Rosetta silent file (secondary structure, phi, psi, omega in degrees, C-alpha in Angstrom):
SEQUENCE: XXXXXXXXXXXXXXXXXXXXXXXXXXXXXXXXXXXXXXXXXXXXXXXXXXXXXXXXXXXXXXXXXXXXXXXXXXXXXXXXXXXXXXXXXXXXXXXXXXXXXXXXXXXXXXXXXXXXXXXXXXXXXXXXXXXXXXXXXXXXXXXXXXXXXXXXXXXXXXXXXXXXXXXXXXXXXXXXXXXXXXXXXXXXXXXXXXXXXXXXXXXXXXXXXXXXXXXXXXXXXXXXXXXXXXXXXXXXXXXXXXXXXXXXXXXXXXXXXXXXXXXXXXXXXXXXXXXXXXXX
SCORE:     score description
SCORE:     0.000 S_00000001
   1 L     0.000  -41.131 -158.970   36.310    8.211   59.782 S_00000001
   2 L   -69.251  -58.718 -174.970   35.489   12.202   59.948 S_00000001
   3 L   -75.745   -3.083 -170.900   36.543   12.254   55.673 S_00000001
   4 L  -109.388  -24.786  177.502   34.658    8.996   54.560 S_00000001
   5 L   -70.414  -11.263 -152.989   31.452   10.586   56.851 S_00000001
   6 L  -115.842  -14.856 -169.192   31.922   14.106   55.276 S_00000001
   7 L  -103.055  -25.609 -167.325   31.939   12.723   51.738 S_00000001
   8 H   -55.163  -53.587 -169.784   29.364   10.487   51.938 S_00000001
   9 H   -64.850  -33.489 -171.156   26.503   13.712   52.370 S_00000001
  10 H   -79.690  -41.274  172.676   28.311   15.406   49.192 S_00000001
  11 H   -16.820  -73.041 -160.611   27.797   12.016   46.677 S_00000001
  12 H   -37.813  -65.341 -155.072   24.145   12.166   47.736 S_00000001
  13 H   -64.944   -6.882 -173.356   23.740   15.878   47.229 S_00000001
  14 H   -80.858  -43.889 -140.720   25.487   15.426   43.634 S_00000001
  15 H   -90.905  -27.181 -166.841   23.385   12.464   42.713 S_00000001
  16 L   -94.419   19.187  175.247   20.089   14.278   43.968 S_00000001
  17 L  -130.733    9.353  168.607   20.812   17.318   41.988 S_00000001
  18 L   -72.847  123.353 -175.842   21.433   15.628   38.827 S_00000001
  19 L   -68.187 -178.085 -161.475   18.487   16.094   36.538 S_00000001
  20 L  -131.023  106.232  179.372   16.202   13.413   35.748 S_00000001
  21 L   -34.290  141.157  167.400   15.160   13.208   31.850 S_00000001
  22 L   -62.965  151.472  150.196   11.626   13.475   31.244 S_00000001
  23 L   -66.487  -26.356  177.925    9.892   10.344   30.387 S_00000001
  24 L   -55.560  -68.308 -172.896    8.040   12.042   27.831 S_00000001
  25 H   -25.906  -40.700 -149.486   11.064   12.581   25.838 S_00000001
  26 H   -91.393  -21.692  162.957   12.118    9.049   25.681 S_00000001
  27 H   -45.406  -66.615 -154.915    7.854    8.643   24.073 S_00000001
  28 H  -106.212   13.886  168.541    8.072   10.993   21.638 S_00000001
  29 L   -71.295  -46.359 -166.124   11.877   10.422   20.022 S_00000001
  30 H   -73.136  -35.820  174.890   10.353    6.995   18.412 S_00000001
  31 H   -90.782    3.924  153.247    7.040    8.842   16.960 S_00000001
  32 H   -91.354  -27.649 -174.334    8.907   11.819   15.710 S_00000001
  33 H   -79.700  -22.303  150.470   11.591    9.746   13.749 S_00000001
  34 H   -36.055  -40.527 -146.348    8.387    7.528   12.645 S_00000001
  35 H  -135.095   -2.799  159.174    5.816   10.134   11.330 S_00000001
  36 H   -73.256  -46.216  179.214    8.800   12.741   10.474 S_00000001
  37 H   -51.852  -47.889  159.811    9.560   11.606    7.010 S_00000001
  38 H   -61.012  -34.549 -175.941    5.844   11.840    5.683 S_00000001
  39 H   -51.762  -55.473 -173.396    5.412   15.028    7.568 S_00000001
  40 H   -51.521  -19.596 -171.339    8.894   16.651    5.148 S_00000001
  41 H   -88.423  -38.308  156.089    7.323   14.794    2.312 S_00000001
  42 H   -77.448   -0.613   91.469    3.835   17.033    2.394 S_00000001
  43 H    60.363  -98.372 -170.692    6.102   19.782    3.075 S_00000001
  44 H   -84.360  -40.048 -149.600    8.104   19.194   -0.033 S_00000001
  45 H  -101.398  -70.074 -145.802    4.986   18.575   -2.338 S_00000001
  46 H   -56.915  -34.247  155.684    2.856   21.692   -1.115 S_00000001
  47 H   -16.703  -66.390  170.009    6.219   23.977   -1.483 S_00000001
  48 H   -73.846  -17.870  143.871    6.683   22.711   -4.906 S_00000001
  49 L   -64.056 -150.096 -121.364    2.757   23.581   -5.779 S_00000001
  50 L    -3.121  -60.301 -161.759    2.880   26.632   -4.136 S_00000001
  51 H   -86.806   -7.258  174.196    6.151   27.449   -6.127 S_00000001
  52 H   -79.925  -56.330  149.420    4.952   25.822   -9.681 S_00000001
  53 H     8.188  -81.707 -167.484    1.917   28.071   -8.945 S_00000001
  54 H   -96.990   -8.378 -173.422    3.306   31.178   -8.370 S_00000001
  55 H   -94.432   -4.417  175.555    6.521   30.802  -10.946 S_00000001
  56 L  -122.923    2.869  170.102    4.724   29.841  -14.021 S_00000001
  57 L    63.951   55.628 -166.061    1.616   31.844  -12.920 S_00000001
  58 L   -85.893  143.938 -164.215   -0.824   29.036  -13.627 S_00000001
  59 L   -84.431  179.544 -173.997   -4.477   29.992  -13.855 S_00000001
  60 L   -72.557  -63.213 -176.554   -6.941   28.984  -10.712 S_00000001
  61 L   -29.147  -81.387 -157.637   -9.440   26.896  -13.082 S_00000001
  62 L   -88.097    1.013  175.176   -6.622   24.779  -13.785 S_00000001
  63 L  -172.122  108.459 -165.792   -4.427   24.408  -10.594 S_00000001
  64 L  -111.786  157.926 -163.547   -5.155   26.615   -7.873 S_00000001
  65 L   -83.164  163.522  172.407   -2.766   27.420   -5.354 S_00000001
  66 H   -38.467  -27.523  168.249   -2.802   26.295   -1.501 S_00000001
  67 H   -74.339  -30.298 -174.531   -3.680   29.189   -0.027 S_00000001
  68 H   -58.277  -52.523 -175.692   -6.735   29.366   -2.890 S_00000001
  69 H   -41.607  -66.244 -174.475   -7.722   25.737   -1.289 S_00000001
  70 H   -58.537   -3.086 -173.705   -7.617   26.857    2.154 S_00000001
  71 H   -93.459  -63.727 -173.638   -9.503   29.824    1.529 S_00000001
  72 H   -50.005  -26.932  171.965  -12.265   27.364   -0.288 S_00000001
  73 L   -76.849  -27.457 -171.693  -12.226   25.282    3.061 S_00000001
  74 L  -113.273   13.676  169.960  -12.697   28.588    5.365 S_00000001
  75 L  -171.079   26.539  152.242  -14.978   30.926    3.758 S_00000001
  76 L   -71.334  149.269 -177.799  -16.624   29.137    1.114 S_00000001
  77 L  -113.127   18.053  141.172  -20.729   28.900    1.881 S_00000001
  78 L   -67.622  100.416  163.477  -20.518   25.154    1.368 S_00000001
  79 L   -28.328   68.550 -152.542  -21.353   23.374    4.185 S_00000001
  80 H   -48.525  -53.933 -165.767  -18.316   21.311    4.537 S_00000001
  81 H   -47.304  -37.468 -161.678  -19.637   19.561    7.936 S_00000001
  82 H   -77.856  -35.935 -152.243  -22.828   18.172    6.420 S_00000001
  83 H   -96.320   -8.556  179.389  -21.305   16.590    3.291 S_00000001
  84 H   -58.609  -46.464 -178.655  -18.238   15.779    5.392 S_00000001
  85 H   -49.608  -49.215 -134.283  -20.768   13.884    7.798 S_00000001
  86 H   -94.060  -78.712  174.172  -22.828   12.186    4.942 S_00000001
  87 H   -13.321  -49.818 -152.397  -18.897   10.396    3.141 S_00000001
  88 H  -104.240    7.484  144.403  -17.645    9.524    5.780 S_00000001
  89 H   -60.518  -83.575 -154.099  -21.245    7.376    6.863 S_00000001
  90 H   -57.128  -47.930 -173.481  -21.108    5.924    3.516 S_00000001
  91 H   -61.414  -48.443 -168.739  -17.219    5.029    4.349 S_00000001
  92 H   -83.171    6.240  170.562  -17.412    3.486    7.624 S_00000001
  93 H  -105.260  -32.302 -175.522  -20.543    1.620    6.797 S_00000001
  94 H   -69.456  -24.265  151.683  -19.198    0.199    3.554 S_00000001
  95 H   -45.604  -58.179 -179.336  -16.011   -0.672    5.380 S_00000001
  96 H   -45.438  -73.042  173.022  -18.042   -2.292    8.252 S_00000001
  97 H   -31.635  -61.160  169.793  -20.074   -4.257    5.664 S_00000001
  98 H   -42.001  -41.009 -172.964  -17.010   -5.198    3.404 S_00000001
  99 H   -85.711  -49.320 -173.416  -15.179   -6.414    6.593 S_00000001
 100 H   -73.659   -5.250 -147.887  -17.498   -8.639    8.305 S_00000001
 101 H  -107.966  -14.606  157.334  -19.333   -9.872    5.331 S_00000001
 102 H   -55.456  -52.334 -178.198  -15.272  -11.044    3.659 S_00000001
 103 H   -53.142  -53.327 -174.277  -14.473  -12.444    6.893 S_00000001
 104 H   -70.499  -20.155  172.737  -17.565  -14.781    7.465 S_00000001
 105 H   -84.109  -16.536 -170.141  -17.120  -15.866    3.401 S_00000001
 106 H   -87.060  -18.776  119.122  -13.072  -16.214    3.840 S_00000001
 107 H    25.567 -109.108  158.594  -14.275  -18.263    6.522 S_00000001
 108 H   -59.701  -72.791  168.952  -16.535  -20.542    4.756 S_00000001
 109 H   -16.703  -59.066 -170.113  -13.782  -20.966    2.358 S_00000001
 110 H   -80.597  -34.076 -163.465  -11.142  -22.244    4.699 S_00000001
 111 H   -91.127   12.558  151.837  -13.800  -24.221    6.715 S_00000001
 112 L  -153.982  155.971  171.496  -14.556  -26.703    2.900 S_00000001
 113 H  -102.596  -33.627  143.358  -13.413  -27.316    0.237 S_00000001
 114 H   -33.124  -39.784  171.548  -16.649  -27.495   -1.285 S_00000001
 115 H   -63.559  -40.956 -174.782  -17.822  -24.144   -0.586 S_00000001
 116 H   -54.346  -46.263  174.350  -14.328  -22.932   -1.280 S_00000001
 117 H   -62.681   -4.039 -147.765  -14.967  -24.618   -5.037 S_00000001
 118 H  -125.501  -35.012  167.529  -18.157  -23.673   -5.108 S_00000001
 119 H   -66.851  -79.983 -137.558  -17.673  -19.485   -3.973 S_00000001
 120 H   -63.141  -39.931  169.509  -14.030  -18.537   -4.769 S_00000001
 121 H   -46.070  -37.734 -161.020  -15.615  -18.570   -9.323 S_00000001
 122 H   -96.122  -59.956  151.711  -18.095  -16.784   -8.625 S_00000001
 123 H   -28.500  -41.372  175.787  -16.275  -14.261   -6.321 S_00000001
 124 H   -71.570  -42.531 -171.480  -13.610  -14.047   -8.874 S_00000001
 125 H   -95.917  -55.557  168.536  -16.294  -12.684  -11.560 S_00000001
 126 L   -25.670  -31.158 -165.801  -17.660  -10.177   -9.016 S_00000001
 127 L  -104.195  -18.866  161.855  -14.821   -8.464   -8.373 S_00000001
 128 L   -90.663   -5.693 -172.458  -14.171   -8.088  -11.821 S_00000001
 129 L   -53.585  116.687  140.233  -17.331   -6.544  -12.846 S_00000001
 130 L   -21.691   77.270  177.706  -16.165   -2.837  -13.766 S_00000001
 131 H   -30.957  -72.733  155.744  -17.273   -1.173  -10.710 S_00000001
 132 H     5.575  -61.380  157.863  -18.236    1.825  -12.524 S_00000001
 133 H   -19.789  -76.491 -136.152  -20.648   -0.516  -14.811 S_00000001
 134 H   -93.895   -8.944  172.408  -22.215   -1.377  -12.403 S_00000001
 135 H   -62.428  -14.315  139.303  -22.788    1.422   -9.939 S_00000001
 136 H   -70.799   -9.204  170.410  -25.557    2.856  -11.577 S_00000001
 137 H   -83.333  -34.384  160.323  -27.395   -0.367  -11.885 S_00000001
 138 H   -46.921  -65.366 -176.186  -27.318   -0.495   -7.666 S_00000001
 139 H   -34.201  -60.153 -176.685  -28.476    2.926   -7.857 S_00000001
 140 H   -26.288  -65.574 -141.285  -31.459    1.646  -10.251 S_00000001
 141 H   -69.974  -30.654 -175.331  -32.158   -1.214   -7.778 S_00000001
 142 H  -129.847   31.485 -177.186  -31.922    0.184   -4.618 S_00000001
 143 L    84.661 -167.169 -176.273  -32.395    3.920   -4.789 S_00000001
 144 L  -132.128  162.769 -154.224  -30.253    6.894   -3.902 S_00000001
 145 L    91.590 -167.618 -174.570  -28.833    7.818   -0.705 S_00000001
 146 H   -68.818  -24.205  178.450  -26.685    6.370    1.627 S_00000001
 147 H   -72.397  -31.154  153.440  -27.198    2.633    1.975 S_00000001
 148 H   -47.273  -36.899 -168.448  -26.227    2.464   -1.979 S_00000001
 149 H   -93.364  -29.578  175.979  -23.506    4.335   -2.074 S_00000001
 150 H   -31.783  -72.150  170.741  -22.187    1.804    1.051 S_00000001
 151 H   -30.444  -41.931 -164.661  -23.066   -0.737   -0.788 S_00000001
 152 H   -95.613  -33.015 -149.741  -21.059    0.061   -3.545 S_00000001
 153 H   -81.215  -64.511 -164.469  -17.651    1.134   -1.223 S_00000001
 154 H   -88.493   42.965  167.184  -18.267   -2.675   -0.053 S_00000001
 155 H  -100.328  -27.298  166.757  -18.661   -4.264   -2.936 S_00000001
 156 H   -56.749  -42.022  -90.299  -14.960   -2.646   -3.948 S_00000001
 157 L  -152.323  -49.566 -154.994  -13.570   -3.167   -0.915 S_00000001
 158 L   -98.735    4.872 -159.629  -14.449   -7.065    0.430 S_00000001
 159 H   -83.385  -57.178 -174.024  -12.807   -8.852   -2.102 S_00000001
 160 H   -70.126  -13.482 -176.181   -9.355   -8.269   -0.711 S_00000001
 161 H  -106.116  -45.272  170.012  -10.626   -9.465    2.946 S_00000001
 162 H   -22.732  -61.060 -151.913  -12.463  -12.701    1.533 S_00000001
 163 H   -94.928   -0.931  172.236   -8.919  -13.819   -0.195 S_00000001
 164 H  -107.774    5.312  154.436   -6.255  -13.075    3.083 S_00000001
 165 H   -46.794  -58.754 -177.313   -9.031  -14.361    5.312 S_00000001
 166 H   -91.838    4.350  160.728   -8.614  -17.480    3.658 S_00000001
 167 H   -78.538  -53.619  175.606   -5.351  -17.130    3.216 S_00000001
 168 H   -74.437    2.760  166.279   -4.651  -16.770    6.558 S_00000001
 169 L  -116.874   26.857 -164.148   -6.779  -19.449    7.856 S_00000001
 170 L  -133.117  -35.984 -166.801   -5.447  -21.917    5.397 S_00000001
 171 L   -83.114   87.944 -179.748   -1.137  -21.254    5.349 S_00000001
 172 L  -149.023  140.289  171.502   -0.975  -22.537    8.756 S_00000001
 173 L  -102.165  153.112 -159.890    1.490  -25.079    9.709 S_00000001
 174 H   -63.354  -15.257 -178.544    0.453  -28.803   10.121 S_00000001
 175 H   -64.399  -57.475  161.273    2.455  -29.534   12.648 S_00000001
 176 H   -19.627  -70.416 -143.676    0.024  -27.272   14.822 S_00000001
 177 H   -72.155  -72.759  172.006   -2.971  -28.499   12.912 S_00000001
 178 H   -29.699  -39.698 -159.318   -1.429  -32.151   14.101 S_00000001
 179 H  -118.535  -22.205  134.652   -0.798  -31.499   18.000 S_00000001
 180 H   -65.278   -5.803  168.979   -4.387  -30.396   17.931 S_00000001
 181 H   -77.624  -53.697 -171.679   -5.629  -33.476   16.488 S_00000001
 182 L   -63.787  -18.669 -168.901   -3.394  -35.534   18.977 S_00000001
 183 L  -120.506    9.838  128.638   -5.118  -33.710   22.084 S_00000001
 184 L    80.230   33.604  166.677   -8.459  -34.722   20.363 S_00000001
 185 L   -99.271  107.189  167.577   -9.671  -30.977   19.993 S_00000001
 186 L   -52.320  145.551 -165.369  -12.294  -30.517   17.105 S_00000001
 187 H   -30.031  -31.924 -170.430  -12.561  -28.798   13.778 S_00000001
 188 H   -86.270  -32.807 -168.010  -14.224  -25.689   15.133 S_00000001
 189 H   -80.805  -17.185 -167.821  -11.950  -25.564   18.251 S_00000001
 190 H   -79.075  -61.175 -177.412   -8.452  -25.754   16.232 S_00000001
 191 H   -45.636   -9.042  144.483  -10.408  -23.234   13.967 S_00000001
 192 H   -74.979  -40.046 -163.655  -10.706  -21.307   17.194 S_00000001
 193 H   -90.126  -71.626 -160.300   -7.517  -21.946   18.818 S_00000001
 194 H  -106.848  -39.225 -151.374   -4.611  -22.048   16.315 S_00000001
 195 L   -75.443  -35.674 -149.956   -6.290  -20.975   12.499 S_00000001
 196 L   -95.216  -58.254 -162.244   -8.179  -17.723   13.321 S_00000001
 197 L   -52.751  -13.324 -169.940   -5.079  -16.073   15.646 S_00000001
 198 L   -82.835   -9.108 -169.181   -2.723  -17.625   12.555 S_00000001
 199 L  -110.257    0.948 -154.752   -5.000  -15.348   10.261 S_00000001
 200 H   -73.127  -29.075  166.729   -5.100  -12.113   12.369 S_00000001
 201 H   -61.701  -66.135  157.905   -2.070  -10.977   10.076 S_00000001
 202 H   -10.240  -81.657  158.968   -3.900  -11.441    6.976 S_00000001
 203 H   -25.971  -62.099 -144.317   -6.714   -9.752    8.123 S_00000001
 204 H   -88.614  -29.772 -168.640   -5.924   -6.876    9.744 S_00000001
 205 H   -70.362  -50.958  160.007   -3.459   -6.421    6.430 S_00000001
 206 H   -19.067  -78.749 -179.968   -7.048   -6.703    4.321 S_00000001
 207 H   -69.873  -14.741  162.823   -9.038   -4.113    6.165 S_00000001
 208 H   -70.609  -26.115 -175.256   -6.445   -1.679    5.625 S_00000001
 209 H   -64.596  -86.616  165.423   -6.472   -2.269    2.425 S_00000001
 210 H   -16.664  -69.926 -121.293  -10.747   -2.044    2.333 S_00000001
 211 H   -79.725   -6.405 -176.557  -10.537    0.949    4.470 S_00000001
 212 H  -107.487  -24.780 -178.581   -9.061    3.231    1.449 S_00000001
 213 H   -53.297  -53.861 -166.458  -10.926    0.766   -1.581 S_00000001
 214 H   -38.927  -42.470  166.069  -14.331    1.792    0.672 S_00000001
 215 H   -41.638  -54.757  178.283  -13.081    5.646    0.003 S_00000001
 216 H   -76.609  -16.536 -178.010  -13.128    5.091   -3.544 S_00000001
 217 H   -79.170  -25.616 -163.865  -16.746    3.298   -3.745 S_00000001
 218 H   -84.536  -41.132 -136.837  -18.853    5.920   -1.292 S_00000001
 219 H   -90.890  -33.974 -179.031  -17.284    8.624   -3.369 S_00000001
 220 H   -47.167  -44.667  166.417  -17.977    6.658   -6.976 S_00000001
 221 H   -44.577  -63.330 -173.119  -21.790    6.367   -5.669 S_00000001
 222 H   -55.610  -36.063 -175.019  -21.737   10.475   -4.957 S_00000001
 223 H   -83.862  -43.064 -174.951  -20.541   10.916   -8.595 S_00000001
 224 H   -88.456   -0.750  162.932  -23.001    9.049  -10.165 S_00000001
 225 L  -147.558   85.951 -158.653  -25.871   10.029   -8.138 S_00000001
 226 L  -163.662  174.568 -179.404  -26.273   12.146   -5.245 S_00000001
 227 L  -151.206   -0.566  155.804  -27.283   15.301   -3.882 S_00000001
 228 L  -157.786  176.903  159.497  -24.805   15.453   -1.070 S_00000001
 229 L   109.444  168.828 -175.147  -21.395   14.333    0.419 S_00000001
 230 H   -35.806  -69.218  167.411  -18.121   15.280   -0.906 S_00000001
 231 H   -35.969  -57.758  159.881  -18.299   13.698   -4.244 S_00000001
 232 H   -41.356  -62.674  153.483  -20.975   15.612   -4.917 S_00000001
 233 H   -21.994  -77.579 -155.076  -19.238   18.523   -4.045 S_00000001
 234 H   -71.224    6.075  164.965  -16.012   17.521   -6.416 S_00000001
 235 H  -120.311  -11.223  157.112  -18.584   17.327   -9.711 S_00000001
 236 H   -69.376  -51.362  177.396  -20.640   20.546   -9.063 S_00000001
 237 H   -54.883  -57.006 -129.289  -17.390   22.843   -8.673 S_00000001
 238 H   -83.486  -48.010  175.652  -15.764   21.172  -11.574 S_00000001
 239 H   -23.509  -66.195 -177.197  -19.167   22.109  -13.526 S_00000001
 240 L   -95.850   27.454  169.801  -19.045   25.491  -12.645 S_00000001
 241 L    83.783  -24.074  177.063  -15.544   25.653  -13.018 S_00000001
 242 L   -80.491   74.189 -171.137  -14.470   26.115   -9.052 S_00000001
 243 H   -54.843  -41.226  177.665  -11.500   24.247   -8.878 S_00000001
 244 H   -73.506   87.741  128.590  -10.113   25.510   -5.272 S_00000001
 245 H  -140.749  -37.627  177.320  -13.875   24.082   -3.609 S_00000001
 246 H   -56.619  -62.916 -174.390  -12.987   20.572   -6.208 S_00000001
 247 H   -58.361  -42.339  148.039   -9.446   20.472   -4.584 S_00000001
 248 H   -21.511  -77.203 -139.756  -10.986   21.276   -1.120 S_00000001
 249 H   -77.149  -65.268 -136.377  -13.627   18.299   -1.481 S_00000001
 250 H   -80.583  -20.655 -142.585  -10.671   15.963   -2.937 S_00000001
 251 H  -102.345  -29.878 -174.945   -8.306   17.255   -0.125 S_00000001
 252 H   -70.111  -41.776  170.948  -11.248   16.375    2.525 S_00000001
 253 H   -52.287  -36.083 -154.646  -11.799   12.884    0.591 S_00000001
 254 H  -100.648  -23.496 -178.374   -8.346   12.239    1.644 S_00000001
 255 H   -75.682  -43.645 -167.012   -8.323   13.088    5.424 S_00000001
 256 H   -81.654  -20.461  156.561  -11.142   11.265    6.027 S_00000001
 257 H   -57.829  -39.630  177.768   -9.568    8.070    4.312 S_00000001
 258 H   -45.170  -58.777 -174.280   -6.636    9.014    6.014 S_00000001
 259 H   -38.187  -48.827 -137.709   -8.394    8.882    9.134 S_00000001
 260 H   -95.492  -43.388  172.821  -10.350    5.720    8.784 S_00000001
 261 H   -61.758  -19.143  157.353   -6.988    3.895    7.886 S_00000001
 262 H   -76.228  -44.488  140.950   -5.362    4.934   10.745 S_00000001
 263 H   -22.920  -46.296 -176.906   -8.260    3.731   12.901 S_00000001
 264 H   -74.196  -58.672 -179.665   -7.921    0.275   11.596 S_00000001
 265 H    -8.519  -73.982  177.515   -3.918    0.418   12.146 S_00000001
 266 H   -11.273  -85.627  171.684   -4.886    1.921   15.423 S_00000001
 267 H   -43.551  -27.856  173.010   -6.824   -1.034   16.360 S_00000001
 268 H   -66.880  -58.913 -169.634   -4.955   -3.830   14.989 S_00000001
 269 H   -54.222  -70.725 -155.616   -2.044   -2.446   17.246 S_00000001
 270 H   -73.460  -13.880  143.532   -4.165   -2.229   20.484 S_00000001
 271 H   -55.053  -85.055 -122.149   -6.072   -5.710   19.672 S_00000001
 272 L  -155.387   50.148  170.756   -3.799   -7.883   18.274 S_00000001
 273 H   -19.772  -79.993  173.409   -0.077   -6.746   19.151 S_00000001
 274 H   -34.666  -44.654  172.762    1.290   -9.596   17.627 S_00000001
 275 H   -64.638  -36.211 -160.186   -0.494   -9.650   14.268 S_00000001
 276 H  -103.149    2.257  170.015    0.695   -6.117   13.784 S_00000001
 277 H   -78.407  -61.291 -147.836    4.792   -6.860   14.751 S_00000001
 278 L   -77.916   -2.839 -168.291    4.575   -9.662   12.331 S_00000001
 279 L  -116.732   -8.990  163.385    3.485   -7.586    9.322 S_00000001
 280 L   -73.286    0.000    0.000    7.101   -5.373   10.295 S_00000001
């Protein structure tokens, strides 16, 4: 009795002095083996510019090296913040437009087949128009400044939510569409019920898409008219020749796309779990 009482206190004292892993640890194993492989691959690229750079002695006009960029972001007497501000307004409003005004036509699509016959032609020749073309004729019509250059990001941009909108509220299976019929729930509620959560992949795969086209339309706006934001930026340096403040602007272009697609991700995940498993 004396040895099974005397052993009993040393177990404890083993078991309570055993550490206890962080919790953290067990967090941030799945998001480093995640988000390590893109980190080594910009890495790997600015290494090799850095090292094409300095071994073949390439001049700054035509490829300037990383440290020249970072220099042009920290002590250049551009005002990065303002035109930084005024892009990424044109991005998240042409995104905004582009997504709700795809959704409510992919929508209308899925909800007739007349509209869908009567839209989806005409939609089809929009999207082919030569953005480019036509981005100075917006400019004509509706001025310069920011609501144009939007305008333009979501005219790039909604095409792609319009057709997995309606993809995804039409690829649904019937048996569903059937066992809501049988329980005598009507076209808007099954369209509420089973079609729009059946489309959430679709979507959400859409505005990701949009959220980088929208990048290229605000900045396509800036080149062919503007007097601020980034774009602007990237065709005065190239003008005067100031290639690290061009690469700056394009490297800034890219963060802020960066950004906005990782918001929608973001969001998809914390919305709509499910929609964003199903696209793994």
């Amino acid at each position: 009795m004396t040895s099974a009482s005397s052993t009993a206190p040393a177990e404890s004292t083993a078991s309570d002095a055993a550490p206890v892993a962080p919790r953290t640890s067990g967090r941030l194993a799945p998001a480093m083996r995640r988000y390590l492989p893109t980190v080594l691959i910009f890495v790997a690229v600015f290494a090799a510019w850095q090292l094409v750079v300095s071994v073949f002695g390439v001049k700054e006009y035509i490829l300037p090296s990383p440290a020249k960029v970072w220099h042009a972001l920290t002590a250049s007497e551009i005002p990065w913040g303002k035109h930084m501000l005024i892009t990424t307004m044109e991005i998240a409003g042409g995104f905004v437009l582009a997504a709700v005004v795809g959704v409510l036509l992919g929508t209308a699509i899925a909800w007739s087949d007349l509209v869908s016959r009567a839209l989806m032609p005409f939609l089809v020749f929009v999207n082919t128009l030569p953005k480019v073309a036509i981005a100075p004729l917006i400019l004509l019509w509706f001025g310069y400044g920011i609501g144009p250059n939007m305008l333009i990001g979501a005219i790039i941009g909604f095409f792609s939510v319009v057709i997995n909108t309606a993809a995804g509220l039409s690829q649904i299976d019937q048996d569903m569409i059937d066992l809501g019929r049988v329980y005598g729930a009507p076209k808007w509620r099954v369209f509420v019920k089973i079609r729009i959560p059946n489309a959430y992949p679709y979507i959400l795969s859409a505005l990701k898409i949009t959220a980088t086209s929208c990048v290229v339309g605000a900045i396509l706006g800036e080149f062919v008219a503007s007097q601020s934001g980034l774009g602007y930026v990237i065709i005065t340096s190239q003008s005067a020749m100031n290639t690290p403040v061009a690469f700056a602007a394009v490297a800034l272009v890219s963060v802020i796309g960066l950004s906005v697609f990782g918001i929608v991700a973001g969001l998809g995940r914390l919305l709509a779990p499910w929609a964003t498993e199903s696209e793994r």
